[in-house]
mmCIF file of C-alpha atoms in Angstrom:
data_model
loop_
_atom_site.group_PDB
_atom_site.id
_atom_site.type_symbol
_atom_site.label_atom_id
_atom_site.label_comp_id
_atom_site.label_asym_id
_atom_site.label_seq_id
_atom_site.Cartn_x
_atom_site.Cartn_y
_atom_site.Cartn_z
ATOM 1 C CA GLN A 1 -66.156 -62.092 27.118
ATOM 2 C CA ILE A 2 -64.237 -60.877 24.371
ATOM 3 C CA THR A 3 -60.474 -60.839 25.062
ATOM 4 C CA SER A 4 -58.500 -58.348 23.841
ATOM 5 C CA LEU A 5 -56.370 -60.707 22.116
ATOM 6 C CA VAL A 6 -59.371 -61.781 20.001
ATOM 7 C CA ARG A 7 -60.433 -58.244 19.560
ATOM 8 C CA ARG A 8 -56.839 -57.490 18.072
ATOM 9 C CA ALA A 9 -56.966 -60.569 15.850
ATOM 10 C CA ALA A 10 -60.457 -59.724 14.522
ATOM 11 C CA LEU A 11 -58.835 -56.006 13.686
ATOM 12 C CA THR A 12 -55.780 -57.315 11.956
ATOM 13 C CA GLN A 13 -57.180 -60.348 10.362
ATOM 14 C CA ASN A 14 -58.939 -58.223 7.524
ATOM 15 C CA ASP A 15 -56.649 -55.108 6.681
ATOM 16 C CA ASN A 16 -57.836 -53.956 3.464
ATOM 17 C CA HIS A 17 -61.468 -53.905 4.642
ATOM 18 C CA PHE A 18 -62.661 -52.685 7.899
ATOM 19 C CA ASN A 19 -66.115 -53.984 8.792
ATOM 20 C CA TYR A 20 -66.989 -51.603 11.418
ATOM 21 C CA GLU A 21 -70.853 -51.481 11.953
ATOM 22 C CA LYS A 22 -72.332 -48.438 11.136
ATOM 23 C CA ALA A 23 -75.945 -47.129 11.361
ATOM 24 C CA HIS A 24 -77.403 -44.922 8.376
ATOM 25 C CA ASN A 25 -78.081 -41.567 9.083
ATOM 26 C CA PHE A 26 -81.304 -40.925 7.905
ATOM 27 C CA LYS A 27 -83.172 -37.758 6.445
ATOM 28 C CA VAL A 28 -86.356 -36.756 5.382
ATOM 29 C CA HIS A 29 -86.014 -36.483 1.520
ATOM 30 C CA THR A 30 -88.202 -35.218 -1.478
ATOM 31 C CA PHE A 31 -87.270 -37.109 -4.610
ATOM 32 C CA ARG A 32 -87.905 -35.947 -8.133
ATOM 33 C CA GLY A 33 -89.645 -38.446 -10.285
ATOM 34 C CA PRO A 34 -90.780 -41.960 -9.474
ATOM 35 C CA HIS A 35 -88.691 -43.919 -6.782
ATOM 36 C CA TRP A 36 -88.523 -46.952 -5.146
ATOM 37 C CA CYS A 37 -87.807 -48.210 -1.827
ATOM 38 C CA GLU A 38 -84.325 -49.962 -1.734
ATOM 39 C CA TYR A 39 -85.408 -52.097 1.390
ATOM 40 C CA CYS A 40 -89.056 -53.478 0.332
ATOM 41 C CA ALA A 41 -88.784 -52.447 -3.599
ATOM 42 C CA ASN A 42 -92.280 -51.002 -3.159
ATOM 43 C CA PHE A 43 -92.991 -47.489 -5.039
ATOM 44 C CA MET A 44 -92.896 -44.521 -2.819
ATOM 45 C CA TRP A 45 -95.941 -42.661 -2.964
ATOM 46 C CA GLY A 46 -96.496 -39.054 -2.488
ATOM 47 C CA LEU A 47 -95.344 -35.788 -4.127
ATOM 48 C CA ILE A 48 -93.008 -34.440 -1.503
ATOM 49 C CA ALA A 49 -91.275 -36.077 1.664
ATOM 50 C CA GLN A 50 -91.959 -39.318 0.159
ATOM 51 C CA GLY A 51 -89.154 -41.313 2.221
ATOM 52 C CA VAL A 52 -85.985 -41.035 3.714
ATOM 53 C CA ARG A 53 -82.211 -40.947 2.192
ATOM 54 C CA CYS A 54 -78.789 -41.863 4.423
ATOM 55 C CA SER A 55 -76.839 -38.634 3.539
ATOM 56 C CA ASP A 56 -73.883 -40.651 4.619
ATOM 57 C CA CYS A 57 -74.203 -43.620 1.751
ATOM 58 C CA GLY A 58 -77.233 -42.510 -0.188
ATOM 59 C CA LEU A 59 -79.689 -45.200 0.627
ATOM 60 C CA ASN A 60 -83.216 -44.496 -0.339
ATOM 61 C CA VAL A 61 -85.750 -46.250 1.612
ATOM 62 C CA HIS A 62 -89.625 -45.763 3.411
ATOM 63 C CA LYS A 63 -89.580 -43.922 6.833
ATOM 64 C CA GLN A 64 -91.209 -46.814 7.947
ATOM 65 C CA CYS A 65 -88.490 -49.266 6.371
ATOM 66 C CA SER A 66 -85.808 -47.258 8.019
ATOM 67 C CA LYS A 67 -86.355 -49.015 11.272
ATOM 68 C CA TYR A 68 -85.401 -52.455 9.935
ATOM 69 C CA VAL A 69 -82.347 -51.512 7.660
ATOM 70 C CA PRO A 70 -79.497 -53.345 9.401
ATOM 71 C CA ASN A 71 -76.465 -51.297 10.578
ATOM 72 C CA ASP A 72 -74.488 -51.683 7.382
ATOM 73 C CA CYS A 73 -73.736 -48.165 6.068
ATOM 74 C CA GLN A 74 -70.936 -48.134 3.423
ATOM 75 C CA PRO A 75 -70.405 -44.025 3.536
ATOM 76 C CA ASP A 76 -69.491 -42.665 -0.081
ATOM 77 C CA LEU A 77 -66.510 -40.606 0.271
ATOM 78 C CA LYS A 78 -68.004 -37.935 -2.313
ATOM 79 C CA ARG A 79 -70.782 -37.377 0.439
ATOM 80 C CA ILE A 80 -68.335 -36.839 3.261
ATOM 81 C CA LYS A 81 -67.337 -33.214 3.010
ATOM 82 C CA ARG A 82 -64.858 -32.882 5.492
ATOM 83 C CA VAL A 83 -62.329 -34.749 8.127
ATOM 84 C CA TYR A 84 -62.896 -32.690 11.252
ATOM 85 C CA CYS A 85 -66.280 -32.665 13.045
ATOM 86 C CA CYS A 86 -67.265 -35.962 10.740
ATOM 87 C CA ASP A 87 -68.356 -39.073 13.051
ATOM 88 C CA LEU A 88 -65.337 -41.367 13.734
ATOM 89 C CA THR A 89 -66.961 -44.524 12.235
ATOM 90 C CA THR A 90 -68.232 -42.688 9.277
ATOM 91 C CA LEU A 91 -64.710 -41.562 8.306
ATOM 92 C CA VAL A 92 -62.895 -44.476 8.718
ATOM 93 C CA LYS A 93 -65.373 -46.407 6.665
ATOM 94 C CA ALA A 94 -65.503 -43.886 3.763
ATOM 95 C CA HIS A 95 -61.466 -43.956 3.469
ATOM 96 C CA ASN A 96 -61.517 -47.605 4.194
ATOM 97 C CA THR A 97 -59.089 -47.309 7.069
ATOM 98 C CA GLN A 98 -58.529 -48.790 10.677
ATOM 99 C CA ARG A 99 -58.234 -45.385 12.143
ATOM 100 C CA PRO A 100 -58.712 -41.719 11.155
ATOM 101 C CA MET A 101 -56.167 -41.010 8.828
ATOM 102 C CA VAL A 102 -55.668 -37.589 10.808
ATOM 103 C CA VAL A 103 -54.531 -39.669 13.947
ATOM 104 C CA ASP A 104 -52.335 -41.823 11.640
ATOM 105 C CA SER A 105 -50.592 -38.489 10.108
ATOM 106 C CA CYS A 106 -50.008 -36.372 13.288
ATOM 107 C CA ILE A 107 -48.706 -39.189 15.236
ATOM 108 C CA ARG A 108 -46.353 -40.307 12.645
ATOM 109 C CA GLU A 109 -44.999 -36.841 12.421
ATOM 110 C CA ILE A 110 -45.018 -36.352 16.245
ATOM 111 C CA GLU A 111 -43.076 -39.604 16.694
ATOM 112 C CA ALA A 112 -40.664 -38.797 13.695
ATOM 113 C CA ARG A 113 -39.608 -35.394 15.370
ATOM 114 C CA GLY A 114 -41.151 -34.317 18.555
ATOM 115 C CA LEU A 115 -41.281 -37.133 21.150
ATOM 116 C CA LYS A 116 -38.460 -34.937 22.902
ATOM 117 C CA SER A 117 -39.965 -31.879 22.853
ATOM 118 C CA GLU A 118 -40.289 -30.076 26.081
ATOM 119 C CA GLY A 119 -44.121 -29.921 27.397
ATOM 120 C CA LEU A 120 -45.356 -31.958 24.073
ATOM 121 C CA TYR A 121 -49.294 -31.752 24.108
ATOM 122 C CA ARG A 122 -49.218 -29.293 26.858
ATOM 123 C CA VAL A 123 -47.595 -26.470 24.949
ATOM 124 C CA SER A 124 -50.066 -24.681 22.611
ATOM 125 C CA GLY A 125 -49.088 -24.108 19.187
ATOM 126 C CA PHE A 126 -50.517 -21.012 17.288
ATOM 127 C CA THR A 127 -54.242 -21.246 17.063
ATOM 128 C CA GLU A 128 -54.356 -20.036 13.140
ATOM 129 C CA HIS A 129 -51.361 -22.469 12.166
ATOM 130 C CA ILE A 130 -53.560 -25.346 13.855
ATOM 131 C CA GLU A 131 -56.515 -23.875 11.912
ATOM 132 C CA ASP A 132 -54.448 -24.082 8.653
ATOM 133 C CA VAL A 133 -53.712 -27.850 9.528
ATOM 134 C CA LYS A 134 -57.348 -28.556 9.726
ATOM 135 C CA MET A 135 -58.383 -26.864 6.889
ATOM 136 C CA ALA A 136 -55.511 -28.886 5.130
ATOM 137 C CA PHE A 137 -57.023 -32.234 6.123
ATOM 138 C CA ASP A 138 -60.632 -31.399 5.243
ATOM 139 C CA ARG A 139 -59.364 -30.118 1.622
ATOM 140 C CA ASP A 140 -56.693 -32.729 1.051
ATOM 141 C CA GLY A 141 -57.052 -35.761 3.216
ATOM 142 C CA ASP A 142 -54.493 -37.802 3.523
ATOM 143 C CA LYS A 143 -52.785 -35.831 1.073
ATOM 144 C CA ALA A 144 -52.146 -33.172 3.489
ATOM 145 C CA ASP A 145 -48.650 -31.931 3.750
ATOM 146 C CA ILE A 146 -47.966 -31.347 7.655
ATOM 147 C CA SER A 147 -43.931 -31.866 7.630
ATOM 148 C CA ALA A 148 -41.382 -29.921 8.877
ATOM 149 C CA THR A 149 -40.797 -27.627 6.075
ATOM 150 C CA ILE A 150 -44.220 -26.291 6.237
ATOM 151 C CA TYR A 151 -44.787 -26.667 9.974
ATOM 152 C CA PRO A 152 -41.608 -26.533 11.815
ATOM 153 C CA ASP A 153 -43.101 -26.100 15.375
ATOM 154 C CA ILE A 154 -44.330 -29.680 16.494
ATOM 155 C CA ASN A 155 -46.967 -28.030 18.866
ATOM 156 C CA ILE A 156 -48.763 -27.366 15.784
ATOM 157 C CA ILE A 157 -49.074 -31.026 14.911
ATOM 158 C CA ALA A 158 -50.045 -32.030 18.322
ATOM 159 C CA GLY A 159 -52.637 -29.064 18.588
ATOM 160 C CA ALA A 160 -54.193 -30.250 15.355
ATOM 161 C CA LEU A 161 -54.375 -34.088 16.796
ATOM 162 C CA LYS A 162 -56.089 -32.735 19.971
ATOM 163 C CA LEU A 163 -58.257 -30.298 18.113
ATOM 164 C CA TYR A 164 -59.591 -33.716 15.763
ATOM 165 C CA PHE A 165 -60.552 -34.941 18.855
ATOM 166 C CA ARG A 166 -62.327 -32.217 20.711
ATOM 167 C CA ASP A 167 -64.119 -31.666 17.421
ATOM 168 C CA LEU A 168 -65.775 -35.346 17.320
ATOM 169 C CA PRO A 169 -69.527 -35.103 17.577
ATOM 170 C CA ILE A 170 -69.248 -38.385 19.434
ATOM 171 C CA PRO A 171 -65.861 -38.606 21.736
ATOM 172 C CA VAL A 172 -63.538 -41.261 21.345
ATOM 173 C CA ILE A 173 -64.637 -42.575 24.705
ATOM 174 C CA THR A 174 -68.500 -42.571 23.918
ATOM 175 C CA TYR A 175 -71.446 -40.780 25.811
ATOM 176 C CA ASP A 176 -72.800 -44.208 26.218
ATOM 177 C CA THR A 177 -69.856 -45.526 28.051
ATOM 178 C CA TYR A 178 -68.833 -42.166 30.126
ATOM 179 C CA SER A 179 -70.685 -42.816 33.270
ATOM 180 C CA LYS A 180 -69.296 -46.712 32.994
ATOM 181 C CA PHE A 181 -65.920 -45.305 32.832
ATOM 182 C CA ILE A 182 -66.255 -42.710 35.887
ATOM 183 C CA GLU A 183 -67.949 -45.378 37.913
ATOM 184 C CA ALA A 184 -64.683 -47.619 37.137
ATOM 185 C CA ALA A 185 -62.308 -44.716 38.047
ATOM 186 C CA LYS A 186 -63.779 -44.594 41.589
ATOM 187 C CA ILE A 187 -62.910 -48.153 42.677
ATOM 188 C CA SER A 188 -60.249 -47.928 44.935
ATOM 189 C CA ASN A 189 -58.952 -51.596 44.519
ATOM 190 C CA PRO A 190 -56.203 -51.073 41.697
ATOM 191 C CA ASP A 191 -56.689 -54.423 40.486
ATOM 192 C CA GLU A 192 -60.440 -54.540 40.655
ATOM 193 C CA ARG A 193 -60.624 -51.070 39.010
ATOM 194 C CA LEU A 194 -58.465 -52.214 35.863
ATOM 195 C CA GLU A 195 -60.791 -55.150 35.437
ATOM 196 C CA ALA A 196 -63.643 -52.525 35.286
ATOM 197 C CA ILE A 197 -61.945 -50.505 32.896
ATOM 198 C CA HIS A 198 -61.127 -53.191 30.619
ATOM 199 C CA GLU A 199 -64.570 -54.480 30.534
ATOM 200 C CA VAL A 200 -66.087 -50.747 29.457
ATOM 201 C CA LEU A 201 -63.351 -50.607 26.777
ATOM 202 C CA MET A 202 -64.942 -53.807 25.430
ATOM 203 C CA LEU A 203 -68.193 -51.901 24.885
ATOM 204 C CA LEU A 204 -66.394 -49.122 22.655
ATOM 205 C CA PRO A 205 -67.603 -49.530 18.784
ATOM 206 C CA ALA A 206 -64.643 -51.000 17.177
ATOM 207 C CA ALA A 207 -63.330 -47.723 15.321
ATOM 208 C CA HIS A 208 -63.290 -45.820 18.778
ATOM 209 C CA TYR A 209 -61.642 -48.730 20.659
ATOM 210 C CA GLU A 210 -58.861 -49.082 17.632
ATOM 211 C CA THR A 211 -58.407 -45.198 17.860
ATOM 212 C CA LEU A 212 -58.053 -45.558 21.306
ATOM 213 C CA ARG A 213 -55.536 -48.371 21.389
ATOM 214 C CA TYR A 214 -53.224 -46.661 18.925
ATOM 215 C CA LEU A 215 -53.599 -43.372 20.464
ATOM 216 C CA MET A 216 -52.450 -45.103 24.119
ATOM 217 C CA ILE A 217 -49.784 -46.910 22.516
ATOM 218 C CA HIS A 218 -48.149 -43.650 21.253
ATOM 219 C CA LEU A 219 -48.800 -41.489 24.811
ATOM 220 C CA LYS A 220 -46.789 -44.421 26.359
ATOM 221 C CA LYS A 221 -43.870 -43.771 23.926
ATOM 222 C CA VAL A 222 -44.296 -39.897 24.932
ATOM 223 C CA THR A 223 -43.972 -41.083 28.575
ATOM 224 C CA LEU A 224 -40.699 -42.911 27.671
ATOM 225 C CA HIS A 225 -39.133 -39.594 26.846
ATOM 226 C CA GLU A 226 -40.177 -38.146 30.059
ATOM 227 C CA LYS A 227 -36.656 -36.566 31.051
ATOM 228 C CA ASP A 228 -36.574 -34.404 27.610
ATOM 229 C CA ASN A 229 -40.415 -33.543 27.413
ATOM 230 C CA PHE A 230 -41.209 -33.669 30.948
ATOM 231 C CA MET A 231 -44.809 -35.512 29.875
ATOM 232 C CA ASN A 232 -45.256 -38.122 32.444
ATOM 233 C CA ALA A 233 -48.860 -40.433 32.152
ATOM 234 C CA GLU A 234 -50.514 -38.188 34.780
ATOM 235 C CA ASN A 235 -49.546 -34.852 32.672
ATOM 236 C CA LEU A 236 -51.016 -36.230 29.709
ATOM 237 C CA GLY A 237 -53.995 -37.378 31.477
ATOM 238 C CA ILE A 238 -54.785 -33.984 32.739
ATOM 239 C CA VAL A 239 -54.447 -32.699 28.697
ATOM 240 C CA PHE A 240 -56.235 -35.973 27.325
ATOM 241 C CA GLY A 241 -58.933 -36.431 29.871
ATOM 242 C CA PRO A 242 -61.176 -33.727 28.633
ATOM 243 C CA THR A 243 -60.269 -34.107 25.030
ATOM 244 C CA LEU A 244 -61.222 -37.782 24.841
ATOM 245 C CA MET A 245 -64.189 -37.987 27.110
ATOM 246 C CA ARG A 246 -67.126 -35.768 27.843
ATOM 247 C CA PRO A 247 -70.212 -35.881 29.983
ATOM 248 C CA PRO A 248 -73.226 -36.594 27.877
ATOM 249 C CA GLU A 249 -75.108 -33.702 29.420
ATOM 250 C CA ASP A 250 -73.460 -30.380 29.113
ATOM 251 C CA SER A 251 -73.405 -29.499 32.770
ATOM 252 C CA THR A 252 -70.313 -27.500 33.832
ATOM 253 C CA LEU A 253 -70.829 -29.176 37.419
ATOM 254 C CA ALA A 254 -70.574 -32.596 36.076
ATOM 255 C CA THR A 255 -67.425 -31.818 33.947
ATOM 256 C CA LEU A 256 -65.464 -30.276 36.979
ATOM 257 C CA ASN A 257 -66.520 -32.951 39.275
ATOM 258 C CA ASP A 258 -65.372 -35.526 36.731
ATOM 259 C CA MET A 259 -62.085 -34.016 35.794
ATOM 260 C CA ARG A 260 -59.877 -35.894 38.184
ATOM 261 C CA TYR A 261 -61.578 -39.275 37.060
ATOM 262 C CA GLN A 262 -61.113 -38.390 33.512
ATOM 263 C CA LYS A 263 -57.341 -37.586 33.987
ATOM 264 C CA LEU A 264 -57.107 -41.087 36.143
ATOM 265 C CA ILE A 265 -58.664 -42.809 33.402
ATOM 266 C CA VAL A 266 -56.347 -41.827 30.829
ATOM 267 C CA GLN A 267 -53.560 -42.320 33.058
ATOM 268 C CA ILE A 268 -54.459 -45.830 33.777
ATOM 269 C CA LEU A 269 -54.785 -46.442 30.255
ATOM 270 C CA ILE A 270 -51.393 -45.369 29.015
ATOM 271 C CA GLU A 271 -49.702 -46.841 32.053
ATOM 272 C CA ASN A 272 -51.459 -50.149 31.200
ATOM 273 C CA GLU A 273 -51.856 -49.804 27.529
ATOM 274 C CA ASP A 274 -50.171 -53.567 27.161
ATOM 275 C CA VAL A 275 -52.695 -55.051 29.456
ATOM 276 C CA LEU A 276 -55.879 -53.247 28.745
ATOM 277 C CA PHE A 277 -55.648 -53.108 24.892
#
């Protein structure tokens, strides 16, 4: 059993290079001119579709060799065209950061000037302004300017952060762990439920775990200003439940049935972030 202390030590130990595991994103490719497989070093025969190329790092291999390539993809920033809608692990590996820089930038801005804002995360900012922030991150990366001079309404920044999580192809709480989290939420004994949630947290990919940990520490800070912002852990659970976790099969019924458990999961993560992470 990896304890969260060991996990935390492993994450902080190597601050300038985050060795999160990532599978390659292979697509069938037609190579112009002679090409050799970078896995087995043999020639790629044929005129078209001779092999596959990883669209994140550019690795070229035979289709049959792709099954044996280890999960050691190091995405190339030049190949990552945008920030939103990009796989979370791919983004952090391309930028060599611990978490997506969108998350860091938005949280930094919100904590600097928005913690007392009434209805923080519940009140919506203007959609077109939120889209502007999204475009700024896609265009400028961590140089995007989201300061008060350009976006005085903090709800725009909060909206851009929620949109980032909603746009992820694989949610922060991954499809693989979704049903395990829901089952854990259904346990009636609070101590057993906490233990079960902790065990499922350990199944998250490292970049997802670290992003969730950082967000929960932030949301806990939001609840400490509840008398000003009127946002407690339950209210934030209602907002962030469906934002951070979605059922693997897109069924409206499953989503409706699970909503109270999604809320409960996020509420428990916020209230117990110091114990769980």
